[in-house]
Short mmCIF file of C-alpha atoms in Angstrom, two decimals:
data_model
loop_
_atom_site.label_atom_id
_atom_site.label_comp_id
_atom_site.label_asym_id
_atom_site.label_seq_id
_atom_site.Cartn_x
_atom_site.Cartn_y
_atom_site.Cartn_z
CA MET A 1 12.20 -15.10 -1.85
CA SER A 2 10.96 -17.43 -4.58
CA THR A 3 9.10 -15.91 -7.51
CA ALA A 4 6.10 -18.12 -6.78
CA LEU A 5 5.79 -16.80 -3.22
CA VAL A 6 6.15 -13.19 -4.38
CA MET A 7 3.41 -13.74 -6.98
CA LEU A 8 1.14 -15.39 -4.38
CA LEU A 9 1.51 -12.43 -2.04
CA ALA A 10 0.87 -10.01 -4.92
CA ALA A 11 -2.29 -11.90 -5.93
CA ALA A 12 -3.52 -11.94 -2.33
CA CYS A 13 -2.92 -8.18 -2.09
CA ALA A 14 -4.93 -7.69 -5.28
CA LEU A 15 -7.97 -9.65 -4.09
CA SER A 16 -7.87 -8.05 -0.63
CA VAL A 17 -7.57 -4.41 -1.63
CA ALA A 18 -10.22 -4.71 -4.34
CA ASN A 19 -12.89 -4.97 -1.63
CA VAL A 20 -12.12 -1.44 -0.47
CA TYR A 21 -12.72 0.07 -3.93
CA TYR A 22 -15.63 -1.84 -5.47
CA ALA A 23 -18.06 0.91 -4.48
CA GLN A 24 -16.44 3.71 -6.51
CA PRO A 25 -17.86 2.84 -9.99
CA LEU A 26 -21.16 1.81 -8.38
CA LEU A 27 -21.94 5.05 -6.55
CA ASP A 28 -24.64 6.17 -8.97
CA ALA A 29 -26.50 2.83 -8.75
CA ILE A 30 -26.17 2.69 -4.95
CA GLY A 31 -27.27 6.31 -4.69
CA ARG A 32 -30.41 5.65 -6.75
CA GLU A 33 -31.41 2.61 -4.72
CA PHE A 34 -30.87 4.29 -1.34
CA ARG A 35 -32.06 7.71 -2.54
CA MET A 36 -28.83 9.63 -1.88
CA ASP A 37 -28.14 12.82 -3.83
CA GLU A 38 -24.85 13.60 -5.61
CA ALA A 39 -23.52 15.73 -2.77
CA ALA A 40 -24.06 12.97 -0.19
CA ILE A 41 -23.16 9.77 -2.06
CA GLY A 42 -19.45 10.22 -1.28
CA ILE A 43 -20.28 9.15 2.30
CA VAL A 44 -20.32 5.53 1.07
CA VAL A 45 -16.62 5.73 0.19
CA THR A 46 -15.89 7.75 3.32
CA ALA A 47 -17.49 5.00 5.45
CA THR A 48 -15.10 2.52 3.85
CA GLN A 49 -12.18 4.81 4.66
CA LEU A 50 -13.38 5.06 8.26
CA GLY A 51 -13.06 1.29 8.41
CA CYS A 52 -9.57 1.63 6.94
CA ALA A 53 -8.58 4.04 9.71
CA ILE A 54 -9.93 1.74 12.43
CA ALA A 55 -7.98 -1.17 10.94
CA LEU A 56 -4.78 0.81 10.79
CA LEU A 57 -5.12 1.94 14.41
CA PHE A 58 -6.28 -1.27 16.08
CA VAL A 59 -5.79 -4.29 13.78
CA VAL A 60 -2.78 -3.89 11.47
CA PRO A 61 -0.29 -3.46 14.39
CA LEU A 62 -1.26 -6.96 15.58
CA GLY A 63 0.99 -8.34 12.85
CA ASP A 64 3.98 -7.43 15.02
CA LEU A 65 2.50 -9.32 17.99
CA LEU A 66 0.65 -12.40 16.66
CA ASP A 67 1.30 -15.14 14.15
CA ARG A 68 0.68 -13.33 10.84
CA ARG A 69 -0.46 -16.42 8.99
CA ARG A 70 -3.24 -17.24 11.45
CA LEU A 71 -4.22 -13.59 11.76
CA MET A 72 -4.72 -13.19 8.02
CA LEU A 73 -6.72 -16.41 7.67
CA ALA A 74 -9.05 -15.28 10.48
CA GLN A 75 -9.48 -11.89 8.81
CA LEU A 76 -10.33 -13.57 5.50
CA GLY A 77 -13.10 -15.59 7.14
CA LEU A 78 -14.63 -12.43 8.61
CA LEU A 79 -14.22 -10.66 5.26
CA VAL A 80 -16.41 -13.25 3.55
CA LEU A 81 -19.15 -12.57 6.11
CA ALA A 82 -18.82 -8.78 5.71
CA LEU A 83 -19.16 -9.03 1.93
CA GLY A 84 -22.35 -11.03 2.35
CA ALA A 85 -23.71 -8.41 4.76
CA VAL A 86 -23.13 -5.58 2.26
CA ALA A 87 -24.76 -7.59 -0.54
CA LEU A 88 -27.86 -8.07 1.64
CA SER A 89 -28.04 -4.52 3.05
CA ALA A 90 -31.64 -3.36 3.30
CA ASN A 91 -31.21 0.29 4.30
CA THR A 92 -28.61 3.07 4.41
CA PRO A 93 -27.37 2.50 8.00
CA TRP A 94 -26.88 -1.22 7.28
CA LEU A 95 -25.04 -0.40 4.06
CA LEU A 96 -22.75 2.14 5.72
CA ALA A 97 -22.01 -0.19 8.65
CA GLY A 98 -21.14 -2.95 6.19
CA MET A 99 -18.84 -0.60 4.29
CA VAL A 100 -17.03 0.31 7.50
CA VAL A 101 -16.40 -3.37 8.29
CA LEU A 102 -15.42 -4.03 4.68
CA GLY A 103 -12.90 -1.20 4.76
CA LEU A 104 -11.53 -2.50 8.07
CA LEU A 105 -10.97 -6.09 6.93
CA GLY A 106 -9.85 -5.31 3.38
CA THR A 107 -7.28 -2.85 4.69
CA ALA A 108 -6.07 -5.13 7.49
CA MET A 109 -5.50 -7.95 4.99
CA THR A 110 -3.74 -5.77 2.42
CA GLN A 111 -1.42 -3.99 4.82
CA GLY A 112 -0.70 -7.21 6.69
CA LEU A 113 0.36 -8.83 3.42
CA LEU A 114 2.59 -5.88 2.52
CA ALA A 115 4.24 -6.01 5.96
CA LEU A 116 4.66 -9.78 5.60
CA SER A 117 6.30 -9.28 2.19
CA ALA A 118 8.78 -6.84 3.72
CA ALA A 119 9.47 -9.17 6.65
CA LEU A 120 10.11 -12.22 4.45
CA ALA A 121 12.41 -10.35 2.05
CA ALA A 122 16.13 -9.82 2.55
CA PRO A 123 17.08 -6.13 3.04
CA SER A 124 18.77 -5.99 -0.37
CA GLU A 125 15.61 -7.14 -2.17
CA ARG A 126 12.98 -5.48 0.02
CA GLY A 127 12.19 -2.69 -2.44
CA ARG A 128 11.75 -5.18 -5.27
CA VAL A 129 9.51 -7.49 -3.23
CA VAL A 130 7.42 -4.66 -1.79
CA GLY A 131 7.18 -3.21 -5.30
CA ALA A 132 5.84 -6.52 -6.59
CA ALA A 133 3.31 -6.74 -3.75
CA GLN A 134 2.30 -3.14 -4.41
CA GLY A 135 1.93 -4.11 -8.05
CA GLY A 136 -0.66 -6.59 -6.83
CA VAL A 137 -2.42 -3.74 -5.06
CA VAL A 138 -2.52 -1.86 -8.37
CA ILE A 139 -4.05 -4.89 -10.08
CA GLY A 140 -6.58 -5.04 -7.26
CA LEU A 141 -7.55 -1.43 -7.88
CA LEU A 142 -7.99 -2.17 -11.56
CA LEU A 143 -9.97 -5.34 -10.84
CA ALA A 144 -12.17 -3.46 -8.39
CA ARG A 145 -13.29 -0.85 -10.89
CA THR A 146 -13.42 -3.08 -13.97
CA LEU A 147 -14.93 -6.19 -12.38
CA ALA A 148 -17.42 -4.16 -10.37
CA GLY A 149 -18.61 -2.32 -13.46
CA ALA A 150 -18.99 -5.48 -15.56
CA VAL A 151 -20.74 -7.53 -12.86
CA ALA A 152 -23.06 -4.64 -11.96
CA ASP A 153 -24.17 -4.27 -15.58
CA LEU A 154 -24.98 -7.98 -15.74
CA TRP A 155 -26.55 -8.71 -12.34
CA GLY A 156 -26.68 -5.47 -10.34
CA TRP A 157 -24.36 -3.90 -7.79
CA ARG A 158 -25.16 -6.41 -5.02
CA ALA A 159 -23.77 -9.26 -7.12
CA VAL A 160 -20.35 -7.56 -7.03
CA TYR A 161 -20.05 -8.28 -3.32
CA LEU A 162 -21.35 -11.84 -3.63
CA VAL A 163 -18.74 -12.62 -6.30
CA SER A 164 -16.04 -11.09 -4.11
CA ALA A 165 -17.16 -13.25 -1.17
CA CYS A 166 -16.61 -16.37 -3.28
CA LEU A 167 -13.16 -15.16 -4.41
CA SER A 168 -12.18 -14.39 -0.81
CA ALA A 169 -13.18 -17.89 0.29
CA VAL A 170 -10.98 -19.40 -2.43
CA LEU A 171 -8.10 -17.13 -1.40
CA ALA A 172 -8.40 -18.37 2.20
CA LEU A 173 -7.97 -21.97 1.02
CA VAL A 174 -4.95 -21.10 -1.13
CA LEU A 175 -3.19 -19.14 1.63
CA ALA A 176 -3.88 -21.89 4.16
CA ARG A 177 -2.10 -24.32 1.84
CA TRP A 178 0.83 -22.25 0.54
CA LEU A 179 1.63 -19.41 2.92
CA PRO A 180 4.92 -20.35 4.65
CA ARG A 181 5.01 -21.17 8.36
CA ARG A 182 8.02 -19.07 9.26
CA ARG A 183 9.04 -17.56 12.58
CA LEU A 184 9.42 -13.80 12.13
CA PRO A 185 10.63 -11.07 14.53
CA ARG A 186 7.92 -10.02 16.97
CA ALA A 187 7.53 -7.15 19.40
CA GLU A 188 7.69 -8.16 23.05
CA LEU A 189 4.80 -5.87 24.03
CA ARG A 190 1.27 -6.13 25.35
CA TYR A 191 -1.56 -5.03 23.07
CA GLY A 192 -2.03 -1.61 24.72
CA ALA A 193 1.69 -0.87 24.61
CA LEU A 194 1.78 -2.06 21.00
CA LEU A 195 -0.90 0.44 20.00
CA ARG A 196 0.82 3.26 21.89
CA SER A 197 4.08 2.43 20.17
CA VAL A 198 2.54 3.36 16.81
CA PHE A 199 2.25 6.94 18.04
CA VAL A 200 5.74 6.75 19.53
CA LEU A 201 7.03 5.83 16.07
CA LEU A 202 5.11 8.75 14.56
CA ALA A 203 6.61 11.09 17.14
CA THR A 204 10.20 9.87 16.84
CA GLU A 205 10.62 8.84 13.20
CA ARG A 206 10.81 11.82 10.85
CA VAL A 207 10.81 9.51 7.81
CA LEU A 208 7.41 8.19 8.83
CA ARG A 209 5.92 11.64 9.43
CA VAL A 210 7.17 13.15 6.17
CA ARG A 211 6.20 10.17 4.03
CA GLY A 212 2.85 9.95 5.81
CA MET A 213 1.97 13.56 5.03
CA ILE A 214 2.90 13.09 1.37
CA ALA A 215 0.62 10.02 1.37
CA LEU A 216 -2.27 11.98 2.90
CA LEU A 217 -2.15 14.63 0.20
CA MET A 218 -1.55 12.34 -2.77
CA PHE A 219 -4.33 9.92 -1.75
CA ALA A 220 -6.73 12.82 -1.18
CA ALA A 221 -6.12 13.86 -4.79
CA PHE A 222 -6.39 10.27 -6.05
CA SER A 223 -9.61 9.58 -4.18
CA ALA A 224 -11.14 12.88 -5.29
CA PHE A 225 -10.66 11.81 -8.91
CA TRP A 226 -11.96 8.23 -8.70
CA THR A 227 -14.89 9.00 -6.42
CA ALA A 228 -16.28 11.74 -8.66
CA LEU A 229 -15.42 10.17 -12.03
CA VAL A 230 -18.54 8.00 -12.30
CA LEU A 231 -20.83 11.05 -11.96
CA PRO A 232 -19.96 12.88 -15.23
CA LEU A 233 -19.30 9.68 -17.19
CA SER A 234 -22.65 8.11 -16.32
CA ALA A 235 -24.55 11.33 -17.15
CA PRO A 236 -25.28 12.81 -20.61
CA PRO A 237 -23.63 13.35 -23.03
CA HIS A 238 -21.42 10.33 -22.25
CA SER A 239 -24.00 8.10 -20.48
CA LEU A 240 -21.44 5.30 -20.14
CA SER A 241 -22.26 1.94 -18.60
CA HIS A 242 -20.65 0.74 -15.38
CA THR A 243 -18.46 -1.57 -17.46
CA ALA A 244 -17.17 1.33 -19.56
CA VAL A 245 -16.52 3.51 -16.51
CA GLY A 246 -14.66 0.69 -14.78
CA ALA A 247 -12.58 0.05 -17.90
CA PHE A 248 -10.81 3.37 -17.39
CA GLY A 249 -9.03 1.70 -14.51
CA LEU A 250 -7.30 -0.63 -16.98
CA VAL A 251 -5.36 2.34 -18.32
CA GLY A 252 -3.42 2.32 -15.07
CA VAL A 253 -1.85 -1.09 -15.73
CA VAL A 254 1.41 0.73 -16.47
CA GLY A 255 1.40 1.64 -12.80
CA VAL A 256 2.24 -2.00 -12.02
CA LEU A 257 5.48 -1.69 -13.97
CA MET A 258 6.21 1.65 -12.33
CA ALA A 259 5.70 0.18 -8.85
CA ALA A 260 8.40 -2.44 -9.37
CA ARG A 261 10.77 0.09 -10.92
CA ALA A 262 10.24 2.57 -8.09
CA GLY A 263 11.07 -0.13 -5.54
CA ARG A 264 14.40 -0.83 -7.23
CA LEU A 265 15.23 2.87 -7.36
CA ALA A 266 14.48 3.20 -3.64
CA ASP A 267 16.74 0.18 -2.95
CA SER A 268 19.57 2.05 -4.71
CA GLY A 269 19.03 5.27 -2.72
CA GLN A 270 17.16 7.19 -5.45
CA GLY A 271 13.99 7.72 -3.44
CA GLN A 272 14.15 11.51 -3.49
CA LYS A 273 14.43 11.64 -7.28
CA THR A 274 11.51 9.23 -7.65
CA THR A 275 9.45 11.36 -5.26
CA ALA A 276 10.16 14.56 -7.19
CA ALA A 277 9.24 12.96 -10.50
CA GLY A 278 6.10 11.35 -9.08
CA LEU A 279 4.79 14.57 -7.53
CA ALA A 280 5.48 16.53 -10.72
CA LEU A 281 3.49 13.95 -12.72
CA LEU A 282 0.69 14.07 -10.15
CA CYS A 283 0.31 17.81 -10.75
CA LEU A 284 0.50 17.48 -14.55
CA ALA A 285 -2.10 14.70 -14.70
CA TRP A 286 -4.95 17.10 -13.99
CA ALA A 287 -4.46 19.05 -17.24
CA PRO A 288 -5.70 16.28 -19.58
CA ILE A 289 -8.21 15.07 -16.96
CA ALA A 290 -9.88 18.49 -17.11
CA PHE A 291 -10.79 17.85 -20.78
CA LEU A 292 -13.16 14.97 -19.91
CA ASP A 293 -16.15 16.68 -21.57
CA GLN A 294 -14.20 17.25 -24.79
CA SER A 295 -12.22 14.01 -25.13
CA LEU A 296 -12.26 10.64 -23.40
CA TRP A 297 -8.78 10.03 -24.89
CA ALA A 298 -7.48 13.00 -22.93
CA LEU A 299 -9.10 11.53 -19.82
CA ALA A 300 -7.39 8.19 -20.48
CA LEU A 301 -4.03 9.94 -20.76
CA GLY A 302 -4.64 11.72 -17.48
CA VAL A 303 -5.57 8.44 -15.77
CA LEU A 304 -2.35 6.88 -17.04
CA VAL A 305 -0.19 9.72 -15.70
CA LEU A 306 -2.10 9.80 -12.40
CA ASP A 307 -1.68 6.06 -11.76
CA VAL A 308 2.01 6.01 -12.69
CA ALA A 309 2.66 8.91 -10.31
CA MET A 310 0.69 7.35 -7.48
CA GLN A 311 2.35 3.95 -7.66
CA ALA A 312 5.86 5.41 -7.89
CA LEU A 313 5.22 7.56 -4.83
CA HIS A 314 3.48 4.87 -2.78
CA VAL A 315 6.17 2.21 -3.27
CA THR A 316 8.95 4.71 -2.60
CA ASN A 317 7.24 5.78 0.63
CA GLN A 318 6.76 2.19 1.80
CA THR A 319 10.29 1.07 0.97
CA MET A 320 11.70 3.95 3.01
CA ILE A 321 9.56 3.39 6.09
CA PHE A 322 10.16 -0.39 6.11
CA SER A 323 13.89 0.30 6.48
CA ILE A 324 13.33 1.79 9.96
CA SER A 325 12.88 -1.44 11.98
CA ALA A 326 12.42 -5.14 11.14
CA GLN A 327 10.35 -5.70 14.31
CA ALA A 328 7.91 -2.91 13.58
CA HIS A 329 6.85 -3.48 9.96
CA SER A 330 3.15 -3.82 10.79
CA ARG A 331 3.12 -0.78 13.07
CA LEU A 332 5.09 1.27 10.55
CA VAL A 333 2.72 0.46 7.70
CA GLY A 334 -0.24 1.02 10.05
CA GLY A 335 1.02 4.46 11.04
CA TYR A 336 1.82 5.36 7.43
CA MET A 337 -1.53 4.18 6.08
CA MET A 338 -3.46 6.16 8.70
CA PHE A 339 -2.44 9.20 6.67
CA TYR A 340 -3.74 7.41 3.58
CA ALA A 341 -7.14 6.71 5.19
CA VAL A 342 -7.57 10.32 6.30
CA GLY A 343 -6.58 11.63 2.88
CA SER A 344 -8.80 9.20 0.98
CA GLY A 345 -11.82 9.88 3.18
CA LEU A 346 -11.48 13.65 2.94
CA GLY A 347 -10.86 13.49 -0.81
CA SER A 348 -13.96 11.35 -1.40
CA ILE A 349 -16.44 13.46 0.50
CA ALA A 350 -14.93 16.74 -0.75
CA SER A 351 -15.01 15.70 -4.41
CA THR A 352 -18.72 14.84 -4.52
CA ALA A 353 -19.59 18.03 -2.65
CA VAL A 354 -17.46 20.10 -5.04
CA TYR A 355 -18.91 18.31 -8.08
CA ALA A 356 -22.46 19.12 -6.97
CA ARG A 357 -21.56 22.84 -6.85
CA ALA A 358 -18.82 23.37 -9.46
CA GLY A 359 -18.96 20.36 -11.78
CA TRP A 360 -16.01 18.42 -13.15
CA LEU A 361 -13.73 21.44 -13.52
CA GLY A 362 -14.24 22.14 -9.83
CA VAL A 363 -13.10 18.59 -9.00
CA CYS A 364 -10.03 19.07 -11.23
CA ALA A 365 -9.18 22.33 -9.48
CA LEU A 366 -9.52 20.56 -6.13
CA GLY A 367 -7.25 17.69 -7.21
CA ALA A 368 -4.65 19.96 -8.79
CA GLY A 369 -4.53 22.15 -5.68
CA ILE A 370 -4.00 19.15 -3.41
CA SER A 371 -1.29 17.78 -5.73
CA LEU A 372 0.53 21.10 -5.76
CA ALA A 373 0.36 21.21 -1.95
CA ALA A 374 2.01 17.77 -1.85
CA LEU A 375 4.82 18.94 -4.14
CA LEU A 376 5.43 22.07 -2.06
CA PHE A 377 5.41 20.04 1.16
CA TRP A 378 8.02 17.64 -0.22
CA ALA A 379 10.18 20.55 -1.42
CA ALA A 380 10.03 22.14 2.04
CA THR A 381 10.93 18.93 3.89
CA ALA A 382 13.41 17.28 1.51
CA PRO A 383 16.95 17.10 2.94
CA ARG A 384 19.42 19.49 1.35
CA LYS A 385 22.54 18.17 -0.35
CA ALA A 386 24.90 19.31 2.39
CA SER A 387 22.85 17.67 5.14
CA ARG A 388 22.69 14.43 3.15
CA LEU A 389 26.47 14.35 2.93
CA ARG A 390 26.79 14.82 6.71
CA GLY A 391 24.03 12.34 7.64
CA THR A 392 24.02 8.62 8.04
CA PRO A 393 23.09 6.37 5.11
CA GLY A 394 19.61 5.84 6.61
CA GLN A 395 19.09 9.58 7.06
CA ALA A 396 20.17 10.23 3.50
CA ARG A 397 17.12 8.39 2.25
CA ILE A 398 14.43 10.20 4.25
#
């Protein structure tokens, strides 16, 4: 794959995934306008994750059946409309419905682009290409929090979604012009059979189940952190602006570099070592994060460690599952990311509920406990050395 095409796919991933996360640094402003208390405001993020789950079940698998280029352009057009609907929301039900649709389309676009990246890449470079595309996802996460905070401080939270609608329209024009028209392997299945086959893959592919469960736990921890972070930072004694809160996302830029490196390690069969290191870092990140009230520098260090761990784990997981079948990339990523949606939704609603009762240290205890559970799960399911020597090369990289 040419560098220009890889960069285009990464940029498209960034702009697509950002739509799923704009709400996180805006929760306090949204909560005030719609009169939601701290314990309930997490439902805004959970609504977005519900949309993610619907997309992963019913929309993302279509990439294995339909022309991916046309599918993504159609999704982008609908995304522009959904962003406008959220910006104009007049009451809580309208807002939540818009967030569900936004989560659906943003997720369908992002995961479709990741599956397309894997399909266009040669097997020997798949980890590198997926790592680059995932690097775009990291940039999107950073843009979401930083851009949302800055725009909200200038023009209010609704302007964030209007700006994103304009960016999405531009992206549609660019992809229509430059995305290659290439015939890719497709599944010879009807839509109903295609959807059922996602669950067949979950039932038959141990790699997918193990990596999916790791994703559920690590994204629950990640979402618990980012959903609750705006609450203590926007309150005294910090009283930070939305711009300042969003700027903490910039600390995670190192995660982009880690994503590419993790992909190369997975290509060389080092996925288990990367997983062990990533989960260990995920557990350690909560120690400096717990000192938020005493030091924002400690918080920044914790954010850095958290993002590096997350990107290393996520790219390793994706590289491993994409090696299962070239004709099932969309269904594989859909099945894998269903675990992500469940974990993110549960983490979001749990963190705001815990914060309302136990404060920031309660959120840190929640995140650390989930991270430790992920590490213990990996240790219990990781193949032993003897079984790796007896297994096939594909099995050795579970």
